[in-house]
Short mmCIF file of C-alpha atoms and ligand atoms in Angstrom, two decimals:
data_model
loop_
_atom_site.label_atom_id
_atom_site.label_comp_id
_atom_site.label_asym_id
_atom_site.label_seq_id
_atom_site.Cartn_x
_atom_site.Cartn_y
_atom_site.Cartn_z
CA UNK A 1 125.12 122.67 101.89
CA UNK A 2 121.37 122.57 101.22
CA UNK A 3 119.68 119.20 103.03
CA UNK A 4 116.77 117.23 102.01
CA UNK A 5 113.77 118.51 99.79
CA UNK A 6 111.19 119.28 101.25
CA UNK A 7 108.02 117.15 100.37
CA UNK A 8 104.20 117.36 101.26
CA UNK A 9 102.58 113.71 102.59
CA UNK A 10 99.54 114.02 100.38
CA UNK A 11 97.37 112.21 103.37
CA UNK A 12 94.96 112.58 106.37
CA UNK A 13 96.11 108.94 107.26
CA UNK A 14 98.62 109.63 110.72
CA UNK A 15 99.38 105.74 110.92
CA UNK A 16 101.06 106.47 107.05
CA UNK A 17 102.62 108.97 107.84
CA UNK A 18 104.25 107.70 111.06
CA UNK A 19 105.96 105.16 108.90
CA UNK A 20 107.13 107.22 106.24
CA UNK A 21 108.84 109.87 108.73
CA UNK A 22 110.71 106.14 109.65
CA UNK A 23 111.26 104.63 105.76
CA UNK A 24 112.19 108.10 104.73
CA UNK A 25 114.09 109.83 106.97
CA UNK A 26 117.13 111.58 105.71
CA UNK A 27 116.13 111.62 102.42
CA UNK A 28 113.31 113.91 102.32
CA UNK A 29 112.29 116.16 104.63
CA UNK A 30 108.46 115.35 105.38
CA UNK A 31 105.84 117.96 106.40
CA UNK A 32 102.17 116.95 107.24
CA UNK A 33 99.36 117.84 104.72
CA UNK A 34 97.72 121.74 105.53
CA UNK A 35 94.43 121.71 107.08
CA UNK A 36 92.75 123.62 104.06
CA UNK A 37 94.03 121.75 101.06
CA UNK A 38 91.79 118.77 100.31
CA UNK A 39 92.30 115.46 99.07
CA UNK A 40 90.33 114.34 96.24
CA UNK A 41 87.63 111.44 95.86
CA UNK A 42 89.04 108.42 95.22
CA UNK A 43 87.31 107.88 91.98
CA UNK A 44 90.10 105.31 90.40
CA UNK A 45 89.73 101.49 89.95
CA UNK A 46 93.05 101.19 91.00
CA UNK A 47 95.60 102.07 94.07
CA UNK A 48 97.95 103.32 90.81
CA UNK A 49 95.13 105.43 89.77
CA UNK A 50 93.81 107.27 93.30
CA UNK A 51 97.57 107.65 94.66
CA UNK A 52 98.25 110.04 91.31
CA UNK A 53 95.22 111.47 91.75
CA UNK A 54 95.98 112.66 95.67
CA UNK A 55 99.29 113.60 93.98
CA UNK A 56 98.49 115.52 91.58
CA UNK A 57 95.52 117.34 93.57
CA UNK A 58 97.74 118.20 96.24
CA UNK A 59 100.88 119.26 94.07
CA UNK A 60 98.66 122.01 92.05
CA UNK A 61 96.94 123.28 95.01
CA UNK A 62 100.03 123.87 96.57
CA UNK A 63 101.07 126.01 93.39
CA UNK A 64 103.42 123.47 91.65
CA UNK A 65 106.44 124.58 93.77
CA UNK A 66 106.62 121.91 96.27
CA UNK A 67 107.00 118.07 95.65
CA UNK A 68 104.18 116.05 97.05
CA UNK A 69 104.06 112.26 97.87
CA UNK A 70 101.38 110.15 98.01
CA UNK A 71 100.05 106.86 99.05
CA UNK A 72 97.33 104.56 97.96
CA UNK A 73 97.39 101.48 99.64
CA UNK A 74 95.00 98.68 100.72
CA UNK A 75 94.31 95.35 101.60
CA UNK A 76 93.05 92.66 99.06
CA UNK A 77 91.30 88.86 100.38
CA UNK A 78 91.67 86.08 98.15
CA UNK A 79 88.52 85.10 99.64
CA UNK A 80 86.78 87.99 98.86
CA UNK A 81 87.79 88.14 95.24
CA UNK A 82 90.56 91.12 95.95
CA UNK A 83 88.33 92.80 98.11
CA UNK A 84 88.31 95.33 99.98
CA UNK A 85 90.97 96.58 97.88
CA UNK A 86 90.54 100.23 97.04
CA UNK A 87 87.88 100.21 99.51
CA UNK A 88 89.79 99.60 102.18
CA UNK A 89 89.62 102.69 104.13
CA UNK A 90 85.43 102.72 103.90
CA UNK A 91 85.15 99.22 103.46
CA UNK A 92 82.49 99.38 106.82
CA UNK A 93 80.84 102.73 105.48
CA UNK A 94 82.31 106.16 104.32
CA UNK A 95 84.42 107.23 107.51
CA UNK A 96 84.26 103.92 109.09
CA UNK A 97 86.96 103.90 112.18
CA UNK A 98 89.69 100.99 111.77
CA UNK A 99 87.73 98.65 113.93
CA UNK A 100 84.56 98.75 112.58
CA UNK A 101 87.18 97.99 109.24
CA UNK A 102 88.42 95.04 111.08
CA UNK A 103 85.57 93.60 112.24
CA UNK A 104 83.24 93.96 108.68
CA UNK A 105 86.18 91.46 107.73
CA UNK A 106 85.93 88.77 110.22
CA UNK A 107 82.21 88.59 109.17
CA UNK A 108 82.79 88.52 105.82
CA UNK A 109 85.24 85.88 106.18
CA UNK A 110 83.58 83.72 108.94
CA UNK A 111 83.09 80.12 107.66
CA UNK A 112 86.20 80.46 104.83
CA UNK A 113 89.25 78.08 104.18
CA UNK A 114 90.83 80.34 102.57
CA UNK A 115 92.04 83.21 104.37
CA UNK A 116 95.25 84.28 102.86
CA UNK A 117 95.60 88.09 101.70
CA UNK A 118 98.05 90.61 100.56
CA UNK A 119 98.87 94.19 101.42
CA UNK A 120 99.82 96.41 98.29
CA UNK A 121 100.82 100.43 98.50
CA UNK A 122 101.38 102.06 95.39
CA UNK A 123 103.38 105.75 96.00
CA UNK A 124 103.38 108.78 93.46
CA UNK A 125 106.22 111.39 94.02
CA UNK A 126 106.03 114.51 91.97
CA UNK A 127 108.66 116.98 91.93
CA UNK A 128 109.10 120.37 90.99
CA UNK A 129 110.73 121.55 87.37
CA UNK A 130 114.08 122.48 88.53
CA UNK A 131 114.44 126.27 88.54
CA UNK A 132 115.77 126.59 84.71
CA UNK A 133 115.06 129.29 81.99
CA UNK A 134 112.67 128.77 79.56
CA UNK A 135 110.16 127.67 82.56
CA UNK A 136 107.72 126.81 80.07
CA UNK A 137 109.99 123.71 78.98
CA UNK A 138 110.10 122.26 82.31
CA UNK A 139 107.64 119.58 84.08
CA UNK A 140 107.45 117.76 86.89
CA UNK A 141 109.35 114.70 87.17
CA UNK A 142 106.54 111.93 88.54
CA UNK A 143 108.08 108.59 90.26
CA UNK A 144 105.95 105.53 90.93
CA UNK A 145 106.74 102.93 93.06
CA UNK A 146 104.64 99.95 94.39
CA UNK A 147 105.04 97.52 97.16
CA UNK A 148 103.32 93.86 98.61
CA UNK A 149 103.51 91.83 101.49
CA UNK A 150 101.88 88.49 101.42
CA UNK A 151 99.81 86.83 104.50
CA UNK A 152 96.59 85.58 106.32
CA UNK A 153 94.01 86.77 108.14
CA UNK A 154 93.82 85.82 111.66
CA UNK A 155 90.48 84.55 113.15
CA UNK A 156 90.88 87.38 115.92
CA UNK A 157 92.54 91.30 116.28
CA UNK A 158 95.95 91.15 118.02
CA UNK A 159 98.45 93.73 118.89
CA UNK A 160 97.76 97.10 119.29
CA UNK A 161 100.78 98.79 117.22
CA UNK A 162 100.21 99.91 113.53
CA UNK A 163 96.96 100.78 112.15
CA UNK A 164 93.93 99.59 110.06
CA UNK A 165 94.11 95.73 109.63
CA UNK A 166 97.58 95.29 110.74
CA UNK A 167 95.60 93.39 114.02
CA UNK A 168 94.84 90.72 112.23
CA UNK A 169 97.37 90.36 109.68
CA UNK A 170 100.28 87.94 109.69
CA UNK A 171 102.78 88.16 107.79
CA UNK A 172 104.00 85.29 106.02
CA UNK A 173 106.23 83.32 107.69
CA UNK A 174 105.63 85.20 111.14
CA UNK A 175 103.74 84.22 114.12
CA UNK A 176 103.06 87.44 115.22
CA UNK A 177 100.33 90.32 113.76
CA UNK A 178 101.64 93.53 112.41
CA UNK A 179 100.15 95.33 115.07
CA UNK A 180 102.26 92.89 117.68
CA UNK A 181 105.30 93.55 116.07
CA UNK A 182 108.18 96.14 116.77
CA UNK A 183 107.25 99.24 114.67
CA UNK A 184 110.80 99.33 112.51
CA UNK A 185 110.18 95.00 112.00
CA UNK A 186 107.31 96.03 110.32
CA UNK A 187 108.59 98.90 107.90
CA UNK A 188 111.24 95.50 107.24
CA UNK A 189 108.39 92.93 105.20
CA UNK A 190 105.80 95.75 104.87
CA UNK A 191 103.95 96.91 101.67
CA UNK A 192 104.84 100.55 102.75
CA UNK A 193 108.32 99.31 103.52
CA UNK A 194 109.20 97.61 100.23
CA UNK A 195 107.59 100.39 98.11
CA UNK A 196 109.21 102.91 99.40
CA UNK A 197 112.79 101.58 99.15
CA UNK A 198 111.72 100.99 95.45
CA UNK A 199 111.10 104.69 95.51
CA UNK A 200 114.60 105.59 96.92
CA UNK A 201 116.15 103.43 94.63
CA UNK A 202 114.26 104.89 91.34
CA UNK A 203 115.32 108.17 92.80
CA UNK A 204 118.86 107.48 93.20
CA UNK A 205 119.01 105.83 90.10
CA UNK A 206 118.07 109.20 88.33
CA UNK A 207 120.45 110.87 90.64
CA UNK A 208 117.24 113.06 92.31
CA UNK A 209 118.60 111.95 95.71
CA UNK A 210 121.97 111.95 97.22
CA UNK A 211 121.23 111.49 100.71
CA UNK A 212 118.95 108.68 102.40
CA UNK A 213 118.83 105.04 102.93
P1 LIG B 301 94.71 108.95 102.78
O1 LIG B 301 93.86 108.75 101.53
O2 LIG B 301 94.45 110.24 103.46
O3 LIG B 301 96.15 108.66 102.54
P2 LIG B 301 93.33 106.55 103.69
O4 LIG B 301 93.42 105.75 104.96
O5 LIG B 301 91.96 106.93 103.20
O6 LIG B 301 94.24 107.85 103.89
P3 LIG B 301 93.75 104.78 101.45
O7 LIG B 301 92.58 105.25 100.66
O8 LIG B 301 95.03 104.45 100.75
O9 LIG B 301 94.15 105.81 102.57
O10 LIG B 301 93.25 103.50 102.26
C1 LIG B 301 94.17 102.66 102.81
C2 LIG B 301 93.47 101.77 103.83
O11 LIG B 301 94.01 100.44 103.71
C3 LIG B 301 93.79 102.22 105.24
O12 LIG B 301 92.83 103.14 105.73
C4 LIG B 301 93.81 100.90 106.00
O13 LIG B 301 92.50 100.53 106.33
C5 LIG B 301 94.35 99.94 104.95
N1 LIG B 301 95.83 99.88 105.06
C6 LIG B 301 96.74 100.40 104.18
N2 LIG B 301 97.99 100.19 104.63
C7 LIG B 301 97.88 99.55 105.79
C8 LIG B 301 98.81 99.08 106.75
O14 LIG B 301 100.12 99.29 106.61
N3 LIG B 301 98.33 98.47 107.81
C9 LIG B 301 97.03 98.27 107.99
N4 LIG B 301 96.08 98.70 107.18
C10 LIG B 301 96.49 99.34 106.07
#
């Protein structure tokens, strides 16, 4: 019996891919992105746009044989008119480490009422053709999936669990940060979390996946 298909995390981001060994597990079997195959500029206006674009880079560098997932993800402040959005990542400066991230936003947001924000992550999944005859009349099946989670901004980091924001971001409804909370509590109201059984469910749906959550 063969098990789960392989597929290629089309990021540099470990915190990502920490969670998607978790939301995933069992129903693909997830290997880390090689060291020589770069990611593209994230040239699109939207997290739709730059997680086909890592995608689609990935899946042709890696000679159209192996299915590739991606993630483009982000944090957007009602405040802030959506931002930093796509930005997210370099939202302190290209490279910027999560903390220099975290606190840009407390500045920006010093002096605000308003400090509610969301988390969105938008996945692309491309898989091989399957291995029929003509080849020429096969393509790659591409599944999108997007997720939210709705919150505020705290006026301070907390927790050290997680990654980027998660510090100061609290969940509706909780009490707690993201980076305070239990790792697998997280995956349950996350952005990450709720895209990603969207994904499983679009997959089983067309009967690509048997196994998994
Ligand atoms: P890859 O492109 O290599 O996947 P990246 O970190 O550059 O990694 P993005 O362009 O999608 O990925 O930027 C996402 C940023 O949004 C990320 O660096 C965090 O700052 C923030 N972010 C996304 N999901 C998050 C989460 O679950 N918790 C905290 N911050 C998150």
């Amino acid at each position: 019996m063969s098990g789960p298909t392989v597929a290629v995390l089309a990021t540099r981001n470990a915190g990502k891919a920490r969670e998607f060994d978790r939301l995933l597990e069992g129903a693909f079997d997830l290997r880390t992105l090689r060291a020589d195959i770069a990611l593209p500029e994230e040239t699109g206006e939207t997290f739709a746009e730059n997680a086909r674009l890592k995608a689609e880079t990935v899946f042709a560098a890696l000679g159209g044989s192996t299915a590739v997932l991606a993630d483009d993800s982000g944090l957007q402040v009602t405040a802030l008119r959506g931002a930093p959005g796509v930005q997210s990542a370099r939202y302190a400066g290209e490279n910027a480490r999560d903390e220099e991230n975290v606190q840009k936003l407390l500045a920006e947001l010093r002096g605000r009422g308003d400090r509610t924000a969301r988390f969105v992550c938008v996945l692309c999944l491309i898989l091989p053709p399957p291995p029929i005859e003509p080849r020429a009349q096969a393509t790659p099946g591409r599944f999108m999936a997007e997720g939210h989670v709705e919150g505020t901004i705290t006026r301070a980091p907390r927790g050290s669990d997680g990654f980027g924001y998660d510090p100061l971001f609290q969940p509706l409804g909780w009490s707690e940060t993201l980076a305070e909370a239990d790792p697998a509590r997280k995956d349950t109201v996350s952005h990450r979390g709720a895209a990603a059984r969207a994904l499983l469910a679009r997959l089983r749906e067309a009967e690509v996946i048997v196994h998994g959550t």
